[in-house]
Every structure is written in C-alpha cells, then in structure tokens.
Coordinates of C-alpha atoms and ligand atoms in Angstrom, one line a residue:
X233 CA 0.0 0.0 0.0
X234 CA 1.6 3.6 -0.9
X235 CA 2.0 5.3 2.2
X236 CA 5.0 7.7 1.4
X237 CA 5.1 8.0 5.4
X238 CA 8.0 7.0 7.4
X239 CA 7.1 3.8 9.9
X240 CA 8.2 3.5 13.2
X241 CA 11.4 1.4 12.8
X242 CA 13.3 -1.2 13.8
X243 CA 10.4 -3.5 12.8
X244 CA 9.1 -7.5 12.5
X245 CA 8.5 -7.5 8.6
X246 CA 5.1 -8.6 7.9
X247 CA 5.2 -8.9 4.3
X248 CA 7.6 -10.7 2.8
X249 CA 8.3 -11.6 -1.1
X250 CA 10.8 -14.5 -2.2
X251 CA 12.5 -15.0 -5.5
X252 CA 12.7 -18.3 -5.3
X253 CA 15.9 -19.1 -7.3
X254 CA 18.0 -21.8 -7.9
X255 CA 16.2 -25.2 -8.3
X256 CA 18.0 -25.6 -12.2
X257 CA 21.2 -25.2 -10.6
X258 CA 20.4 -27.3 -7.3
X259 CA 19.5 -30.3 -9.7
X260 CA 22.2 -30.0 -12.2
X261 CA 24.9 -30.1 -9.4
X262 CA 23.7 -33.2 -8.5
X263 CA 23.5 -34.7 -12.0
X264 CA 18.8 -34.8 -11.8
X265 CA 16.7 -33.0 -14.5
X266 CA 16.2 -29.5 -13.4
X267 CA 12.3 -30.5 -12.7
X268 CA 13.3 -32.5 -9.6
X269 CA 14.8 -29.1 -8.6
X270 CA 11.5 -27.8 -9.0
X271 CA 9.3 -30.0 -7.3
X272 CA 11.9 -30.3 -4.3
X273 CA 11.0 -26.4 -4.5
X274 CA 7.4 -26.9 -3.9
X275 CA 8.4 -29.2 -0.9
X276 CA 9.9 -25.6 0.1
X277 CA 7.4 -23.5 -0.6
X278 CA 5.3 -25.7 2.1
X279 CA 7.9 -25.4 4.9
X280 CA 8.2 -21.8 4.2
X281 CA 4.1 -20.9 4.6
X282 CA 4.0 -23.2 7.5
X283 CA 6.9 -20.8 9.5
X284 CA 5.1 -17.5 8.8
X285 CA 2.9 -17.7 11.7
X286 CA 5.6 -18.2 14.2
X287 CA 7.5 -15.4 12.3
X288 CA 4.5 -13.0 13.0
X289 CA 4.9 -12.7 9.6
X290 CA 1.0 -11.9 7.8
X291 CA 1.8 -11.9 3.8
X292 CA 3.9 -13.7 2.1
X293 CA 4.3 -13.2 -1.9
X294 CA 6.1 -16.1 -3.9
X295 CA 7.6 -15.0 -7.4
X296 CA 7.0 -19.0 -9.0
X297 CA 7.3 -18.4 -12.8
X298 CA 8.0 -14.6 -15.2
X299 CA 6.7 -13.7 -18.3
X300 CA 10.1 -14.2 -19.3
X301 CA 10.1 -17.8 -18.1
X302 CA 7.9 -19.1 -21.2
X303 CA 11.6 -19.1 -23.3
X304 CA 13.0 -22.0 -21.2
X305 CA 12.6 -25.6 -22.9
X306 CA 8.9 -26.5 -23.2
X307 CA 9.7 -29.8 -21.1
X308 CA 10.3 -27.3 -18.2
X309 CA 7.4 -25.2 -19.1
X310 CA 5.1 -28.2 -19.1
X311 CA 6.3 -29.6 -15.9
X312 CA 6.4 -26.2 -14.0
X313 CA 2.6 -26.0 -15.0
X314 CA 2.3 -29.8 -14.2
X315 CA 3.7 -28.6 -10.7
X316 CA 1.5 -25.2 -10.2
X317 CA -1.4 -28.0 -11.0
X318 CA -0.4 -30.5 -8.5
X319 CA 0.4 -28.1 -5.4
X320 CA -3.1 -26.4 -5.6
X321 CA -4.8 -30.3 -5.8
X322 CA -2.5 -31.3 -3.0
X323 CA -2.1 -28.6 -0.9
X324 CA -5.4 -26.8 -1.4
X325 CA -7.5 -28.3 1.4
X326 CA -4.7 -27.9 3.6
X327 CA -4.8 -24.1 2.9
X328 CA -8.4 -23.9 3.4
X329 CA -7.6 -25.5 6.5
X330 CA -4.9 -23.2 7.8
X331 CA -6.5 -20.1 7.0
X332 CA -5.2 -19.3 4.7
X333 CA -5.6 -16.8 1.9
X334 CA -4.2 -17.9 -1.5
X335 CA -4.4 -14.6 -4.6
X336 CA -2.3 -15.6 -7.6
X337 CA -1.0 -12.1 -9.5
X338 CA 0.4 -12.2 -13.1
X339 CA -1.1 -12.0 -16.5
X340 CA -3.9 -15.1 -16.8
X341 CA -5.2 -15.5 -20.4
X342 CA -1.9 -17.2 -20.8
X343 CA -2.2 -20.2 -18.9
X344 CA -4.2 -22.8 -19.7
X345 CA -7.8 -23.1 -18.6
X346 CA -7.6 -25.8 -16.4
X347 CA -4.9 -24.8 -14.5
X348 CA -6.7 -20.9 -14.1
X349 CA -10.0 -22.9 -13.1
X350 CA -7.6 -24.2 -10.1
X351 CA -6.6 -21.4 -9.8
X352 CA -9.6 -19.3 -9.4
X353 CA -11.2 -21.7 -7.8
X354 CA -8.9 -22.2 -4.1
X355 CA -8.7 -18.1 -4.9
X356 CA -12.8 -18.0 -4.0
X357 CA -12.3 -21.4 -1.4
X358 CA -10.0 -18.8 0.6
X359 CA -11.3 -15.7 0.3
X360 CA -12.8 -15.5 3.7
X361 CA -9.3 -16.6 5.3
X362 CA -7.0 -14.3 6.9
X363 CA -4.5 -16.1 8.9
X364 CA -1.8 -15.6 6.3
X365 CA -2.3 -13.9 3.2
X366 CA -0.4 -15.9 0.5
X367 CA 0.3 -14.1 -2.7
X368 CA 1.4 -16.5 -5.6
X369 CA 3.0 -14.7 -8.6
X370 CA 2.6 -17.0 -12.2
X371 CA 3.2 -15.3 -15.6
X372 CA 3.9 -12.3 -13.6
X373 CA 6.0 -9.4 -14.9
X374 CA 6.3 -5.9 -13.5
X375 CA 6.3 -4.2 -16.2
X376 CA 3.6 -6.1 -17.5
X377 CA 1.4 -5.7 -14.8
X378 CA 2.1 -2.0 -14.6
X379 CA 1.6 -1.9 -18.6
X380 CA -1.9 -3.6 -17.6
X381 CA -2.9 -1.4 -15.1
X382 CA -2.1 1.8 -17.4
X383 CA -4.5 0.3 -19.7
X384 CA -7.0 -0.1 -16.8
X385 CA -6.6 3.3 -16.0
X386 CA -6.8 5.2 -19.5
X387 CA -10.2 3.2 -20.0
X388 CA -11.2 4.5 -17.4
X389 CA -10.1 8.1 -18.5
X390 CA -11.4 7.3 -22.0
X391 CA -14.9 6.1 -20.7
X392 CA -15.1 9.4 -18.6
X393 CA -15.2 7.9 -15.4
X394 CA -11.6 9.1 -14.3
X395 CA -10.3 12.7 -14.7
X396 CA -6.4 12.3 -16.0
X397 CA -5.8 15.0 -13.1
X398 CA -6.7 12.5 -10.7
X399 CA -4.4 9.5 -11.8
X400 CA -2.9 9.4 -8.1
X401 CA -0.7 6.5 -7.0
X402 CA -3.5 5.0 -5.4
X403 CA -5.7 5.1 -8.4
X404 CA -2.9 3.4 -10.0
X405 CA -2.0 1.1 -7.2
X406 CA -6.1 0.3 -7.4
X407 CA -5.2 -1.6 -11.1
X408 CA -2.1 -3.4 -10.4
X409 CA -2.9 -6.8 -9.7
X410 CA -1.9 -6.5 -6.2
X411 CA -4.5 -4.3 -5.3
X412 CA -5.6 -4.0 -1.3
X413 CA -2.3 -5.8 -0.4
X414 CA 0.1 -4.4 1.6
X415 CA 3.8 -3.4 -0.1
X416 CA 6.6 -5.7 1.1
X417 CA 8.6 -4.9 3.6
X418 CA 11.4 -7.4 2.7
X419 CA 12.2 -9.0 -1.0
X420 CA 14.3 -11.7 0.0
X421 CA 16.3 -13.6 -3.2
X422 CA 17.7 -17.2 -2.9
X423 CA 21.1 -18.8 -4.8
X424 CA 23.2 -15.7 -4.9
X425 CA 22.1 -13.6 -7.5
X426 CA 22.0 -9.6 -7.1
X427 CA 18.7 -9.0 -9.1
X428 CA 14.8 -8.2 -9.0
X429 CA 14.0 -9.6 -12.7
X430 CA 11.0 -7.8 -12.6
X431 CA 9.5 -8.9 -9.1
X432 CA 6.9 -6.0 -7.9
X433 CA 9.1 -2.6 -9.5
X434 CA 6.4 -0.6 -7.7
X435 CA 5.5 -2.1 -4.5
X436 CA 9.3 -2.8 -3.6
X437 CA 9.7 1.0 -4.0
X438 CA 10.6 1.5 -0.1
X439 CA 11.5 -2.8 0.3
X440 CA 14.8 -3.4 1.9
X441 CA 16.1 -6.7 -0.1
X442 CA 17.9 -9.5 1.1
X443 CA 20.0 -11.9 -1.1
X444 CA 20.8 -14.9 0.3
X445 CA 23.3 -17.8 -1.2
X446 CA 21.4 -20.7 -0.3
X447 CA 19.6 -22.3 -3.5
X448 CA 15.6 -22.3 -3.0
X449 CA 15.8 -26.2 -2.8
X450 CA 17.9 -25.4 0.3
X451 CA 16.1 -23.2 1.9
X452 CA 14.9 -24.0 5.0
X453 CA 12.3 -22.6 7.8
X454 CA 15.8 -21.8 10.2
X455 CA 17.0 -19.5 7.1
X456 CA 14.5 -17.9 6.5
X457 CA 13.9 -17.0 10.1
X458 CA 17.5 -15.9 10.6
X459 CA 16.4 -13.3 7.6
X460 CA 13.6 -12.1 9.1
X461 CA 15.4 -11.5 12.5
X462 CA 18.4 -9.8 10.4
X463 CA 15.4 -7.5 8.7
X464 CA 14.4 -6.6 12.3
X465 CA 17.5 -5.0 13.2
X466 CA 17.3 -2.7 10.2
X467 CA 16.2 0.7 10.4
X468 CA 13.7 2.1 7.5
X469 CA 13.3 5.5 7.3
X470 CA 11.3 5.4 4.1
X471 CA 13.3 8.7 3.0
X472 CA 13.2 10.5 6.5
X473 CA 16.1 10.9 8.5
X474 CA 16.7 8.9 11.6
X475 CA 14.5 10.1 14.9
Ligands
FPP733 C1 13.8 -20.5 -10.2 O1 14.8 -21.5 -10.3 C2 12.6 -21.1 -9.9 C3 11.5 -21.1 -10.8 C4 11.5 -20.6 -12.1 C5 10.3 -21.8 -10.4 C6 9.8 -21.7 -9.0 C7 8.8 -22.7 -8.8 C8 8.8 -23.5 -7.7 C9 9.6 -23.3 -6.5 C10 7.9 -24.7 -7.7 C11 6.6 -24.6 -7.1 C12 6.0 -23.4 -6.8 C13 4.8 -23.3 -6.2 C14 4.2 -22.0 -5.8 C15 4.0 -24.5 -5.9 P1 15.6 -21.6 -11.7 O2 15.1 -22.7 -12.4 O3 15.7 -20.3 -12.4 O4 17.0 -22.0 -11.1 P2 18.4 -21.7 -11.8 O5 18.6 -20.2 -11.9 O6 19.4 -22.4 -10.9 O7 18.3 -22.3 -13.2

C-alpha cells in the first residue's frame, strides 16, 4: 500500500516476497533433471508458509514463474505448470484449512484453462481466510502488470469515469494486480544472485532486499527465520532521516 510516510522502525517484517531461485542449478549439481529441482522447491514452498505464523509474519508473496520464463525448454514449461497444478490439488485443502488466503498475481489469459479454473477456484475457497495472506505470482512481470494497469486506468479516462488529473498513486495502485495488499517490507532472493527480474518494480519501491546464497531447494524454515530477525534490526526511514 503507498503510504509515502516513514514507519516506526526497527520493525518484524510482515510482508515478505521471495525470488525463489535456484532449483535448475540445485538439480544439475547433482547430476537430476532441473524438474526434480522444482518439485523439491514446492516441498519448500510448504515449509516456508508453515513458518510465517511463528515469524509473525502476515503476507507472504512467492515470485513461481516470469513472463520471461515461457523461453525456457517446453519440457520445463510443461512440468512447471504440471507442478502449479499439483500443489493447488494437494495442498489446497490444507490451505483452506490453515486459514489461509491464497491470490495468484500475473497476466492469466496465458495459462491454460484448467490450471486458471484451479486457480480461481482455491482463490474463492480462501477468500474468507486471513490467517496468512499468500500471494502467488505466475506469468507475472512488473512491467507487464504496470503496462496492464495503465490500460485499466486510460479506460477508465477514456470512458469518462476518471479525470487524468486525478491518476494518483492510489488510483494506479487500485489496477495493479496486487490491489488492497500491503507493499513488502522485505524482497528476500535465494542462490546468490544480485537481481529483482521484474518482481513488484512498484511495490518494492521502499522494500529493503535481502540476497541470500542458499539455492531455494535449500532453503529451510531456520534460514528464512535468521532473515527475518536480520530485517528486524534494520532501520527504514522510508526517505526520512533517523529520529
Ligand atoms: C527459479 O529457479 C525457480 C522457478 C523458475 C520456479 C519456481 C517454482 C517452484 C519453487 C515450484 C513450485 C512453486 C509453487 C508456488 C508451488 P531456476 O530454475 O531459475 O534456477 P536456476 O537459476 O538455478 O536455473
């Protein structure tokens, strides 16, 4: 949410967004097909929703496959989707269950209609959930989704229903497809590299990032705690100066 205000800080993140790199690379150094790389990613992504609560931690967004990641082999394509598939038939009730509130972001009309069906379908099973808030980002692309939301918004100028005077950043936050989440507080990036690739350009806009070595395969519920603790002793000032 665009605040422009300065929090008070130090603070417990409560919205945290992975990239959730390095599954290719943890299967290849061990001579498997970069798919079990994936799927022992989804075994992650489990252990990682599970720790939130203890964490204190209310939102969690998981970047699981870019707009740019429909150029890698169509094997991996296929099974990535085959994945997506099996994690909202498996863990689905146990979601519903937890209380938690599943939202997938990213560009839709791409995917195929079964998998959206899923898709919109544990979206409406845990809409009344508010335990955790998990945000799960497929055929998602910042600039694509702020490219989307510009078109949202000149409609709306277009069909006279919006003045172009009052295009504020919370009209425009209104369209992206995060709309009524909070921003993240931390962007946290497994296996090492020093990069966003296009993970939330404007919600991130006052995030402080972490990048971590471990590959996402790796990473376990003790990491990921030791990063939230190292967030805490940060201090934000969201362009302020220190009080
Ligand atoms: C990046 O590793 C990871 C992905 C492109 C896919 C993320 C997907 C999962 C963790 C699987 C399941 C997700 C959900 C939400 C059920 P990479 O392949 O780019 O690794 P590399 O850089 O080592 O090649």
């Amino acid at each position: 949410m665009y605040t422009g205000e300065r929090s008070d800080a130090p603070e417990q993140p409560s919205h945290v967004a992975i990239i959730m790199d390095g599954n290719g690379r943890w299967a290849e150094s061990r001579g498997l097909p970069r798919l079990q790389g994936h799927k022992r990613g989804a075994d992650r992504v489990r252990e990682i929703v599970e720790a939130c609560p203890d964490l204190a931690i209310t939102h969690l967004t998981l970047f699981a496959f870019s707009t740019e990641n429909w150029k890698r082999p169509p094997s991996e394509v296929i099974g990535l989707m085959r994945l997506f598939r099996r994690y909202i038939k498996k863990e689905g009730a146990r979601l519903v269950a937890e209380g938690v509130r599943v939202r997938f972001i990213g560009g839709r009309e791409a995917l195929d209609a079964d998998l959206r069906a899923l898709m919109a379908g544990l979206e409406m099973q845990t809409a009344g959930n508010d335990q955790l808030h998990l945000t799960v980002a497929i055929n998602y692309g910042g600039r694509d989704e702020i490219l989307r939301a510009t078109r949202r918004v000149a409609e709306a100028v277009r069909a006279g229903r919006l003045l172009a005077t009052e295009i504020s950043p919370e009209v425009i936050e209104r369209h992206l497809d995060t709309a009524g989440l909070p921003d993240p507080d931390l962007i946290l990036r497994t296996s090492g590299e020093f990069r966003v690739s296009g993970f939330l350009p404007w919600q991130s806009a006052y995030s402080e990032f972490a990048f971590v070595d471990t590959r996402w395969p790796d990473f376990t519920a003790e990491i990921f705690a030791a990063q939230v603790r190292g967030f805490a002793r940060r201090e934000r000032r969201f362009g302020a100066v220190a009080g």
